[in-house]
mmCIF file of C-alpha atoms in Angstrom:
data_model
loop_
_atom_site.group_PDB
_atom_site.id
_atom_site.type_symbol
_atom_site.label_atom_id
_atom_site.label_comp_id
_atom_site.label_asym_id
_atom_site.label_seq_id
_atom_site.Cartn_x
_atom_site.Cartn_y
_atom_site.Cartn_z
ATOM 1 C CA SER W 1 0.291 -0.170 0.009
ATOM 2 C CA SER W 2 0.944 3.387 -0.658
ATOM 3 C CA PRO W 3 -0.243 7.497 -0.442
ATOM 4 C CA VAL W 4 -3.027 7.651 -2.717
ATOM 5 C CA VAL W 5 -4.245 10.758 -4.972
ATOM 6 C CA ALA W 6 -8.227 10.280 -5.393
ATOM 7 C CA MET W 7 -9.316 12.038 -8.846
ATOM 8 C CA ALA W 8 -13.071 12.903 -9.523
ATOM 9 C CA TRP W 9 -13.391 13.499 -13.199
ATOM 10 C CA GLU W 10 -16.975 14.237 -14.953
ATOM 11 C CA ALA W 11 -17.466 14.436 -18.920
ATOM 12 C CA GLU W 12 -19.032 12.891 -21.551
ATOM 13 C CA ASN W 13 -17.755 9.440 -21.905
ATOM 14 C CA ALA W 14 -15.315 9.966 -18.992
ATOM 15 C CA VAL W 15 -14.947 6.133 -18.327
ATOM 16 C CA GLU W 16 -14.265 5.056 -21.680
ATOM 17 C CA ALA W 17 -11.659 7.892 -21.775
ATOM 18 C CA VAL W 18 -10.011 6.966 -18.436
ATOM 19 C CA ARG W 19 -9.942 3.583 -18.941
ATOM 20 C CA ASN W 20 -8.455 4.233 -22.354
ATOM 21 C CA THR W 21 -5.697 6.130 -20.890
ATOM 22 C CA MET W 22 -5.043 3.721 -18.050
ATOM 23 C CA GLY W 23 -4.736 0.723 -20.360
ATOM 24 C CA GLN W 24 -6.188 -2.803 -19.559
ATOM 25 C CA THR W 25 -5.938 -4.427 -16.200
ATOM 26 C CA ASN W 26 -2.592 -6.686 -17.275
ATOM 27 C CA PRO W 27 0.228 -4.274 -18.190
ATOM 28 C CA THR W 28 1.391 -7.058 -20.179
ATOM 29 C CA THR W 29 -1.342 -6.535 -22.867
ATOM 30 C CA SER W 30 -1.773 -2.957 -22.424
ATOM 31 C CA PRO W 31 -0.386 -0.764 -25.218
ATOM 32 C CA PRO W 32 2.345 1.509 -24.864
ATOM 33 C CA GLY W 33 1.273 4.956 -24.103
ATOM 34 C CA THR W 34 -1.212 4.109 -21.410
ATOM 35 C CA ILE W 35 -0.161 4.658 -17.690
ATOM 36 C CA ARG W 36 -0.144 0.542 -17.195
ATOM 37 C CA GLY W 37 1.468 0.012 -20.277
ATOM 38 C CA ASP W 38 4.478 2.263 -19.368
ATOM 39 C CA LEU W 39 4.878 2.001 -15.624
ATOM 40 C CA ALA W 40 2.738 -1.015 -14.067
ATOM 41 C CA LEU W 41 5.037 -3.832 -13.204
ATOM 42 C CA ASP W 42 2.068 -6.770 -12.638
ATOM 43 C CA ILE W 43 -1.605 -6.979 -12.643
ATOM 44 C CA GLY W 44 -1.424 -6.500 -8.456
ATOM 45 C CA ARG W 45 0.846 -3.430 -9.082
ATOM 46 C CA ASN W 46 -0.790 -1.684 -12.088
ATOM 47 C CA LEU W 47 -0.958 1.786 -10.599
ATOM 48 C CA VAL W 48 -4.238 2.774 -11.035
ATOM 49 C CA HIS W 49 -7.559 2.180 -10.993
ATOM 50 C CA GLY W 50 -10.533 3.479 -12.694
ATOM 51 C CA SER W 51 -14.463 2.709 -12.336
ATOM 52 C CA ASP W 52 -15.939 0.486 -14.760
ATOM 53 C CA SER W 53 -19.439 2.399 -14.943
ATOM 54 C CA PRO W 54 -21.012 5.881 -13.572
ATOM 55 C CA GLU W 55 -22.607 3.592 -11.296
ATOM 56 C CA SER W 56 -19.242 1.683 -9.721
ATOM 57 C CA ALA W 57 -18.023 6.063 -9.776
ATOM 58 C CA VAL W 58 -21.148 6.800 -7.780
ATOM 59 C CA ARG W 59 -20.360 4.432 -5.263
ATOM 60 C CA GLU W 60 -16.555 4.428 -5.426
ATOM 61 C CA LEU W 61 -16.328 8.391 -4.945
ATOM 62 C CA ALA W 62 -18.376 8.280 -1.908
ATOM 63 C CA LEU W 63 -15.526 5.924 -0.344
ATOM 64 C CA PHE W 64 -13.308 9.357 -0.873
ATOM 65 C CA PHE W 65 -15.505 12.515 -0.897
ATOM 66 C CA THR W 66 -18.393 13.407 1.102
ATOM 67 C CA GLY W 67 -21.042 15.293 -1.092
ATOM 68 C CA THR W 68 -19.904 18.750 0.080
ATOM 69 C CA GLU W 69 -16.250 18.333 -1.013
ATOM 70 C CA LEU W 70 -17.695 17.572 -4.793
ATOM 71 C CA LEU W 71 -18.512 20.784 -6.937
ATOM 72 C CA ASP W 72 -20.871 21.042 -9.478
ATOM 73 C CA TYR W 73 -20.194 24.055 -11.905
ATOM 74 C CA SER W 74 -20.206 25.022 -15.930
ATOM 75 C CA ARG W 75 -17.815 26.522 -17.893
ATOM 76 C CA ALA W 76 -18.801 29.877 -19.155
ATOM 77 C CA ASN W 77 -17.483 28.787 -22.668
ATOM 78 C CA ASP W 78 -19.314 25.664 -22.616
ATOM 79 C CA ARG W 79 -22.690 27.223 -24.122
ATOM 80 C CA TRP W 80 -20.765 29.195 -26.960
ATOM 81 C CA ILE W 81 -19.117 25.793 -27.680
ATOM 82 C CA LYS W 82 -20.541 23.294 -29.749
ATOM 83 C CA GLU W 83 -18.504 19.936 -30.585
#
């Protein structure tokens, strides 16, 4: 065990984007350029965890954050930028 840096990210397709950045659970099958593919040692020491669904994220976020620690906000430029 070691220190933990807990993060909460919210975006469209956030789960998929984060899981693609992390790589597969087994670092030996993770592509280069992913966190696990570049830095992890083995399945048990794969450096990062990311929720596998929005529902799991809600449950897992409650382990680290209270409701008052997570803020909901809108960026001013979001209403002007459409992709």
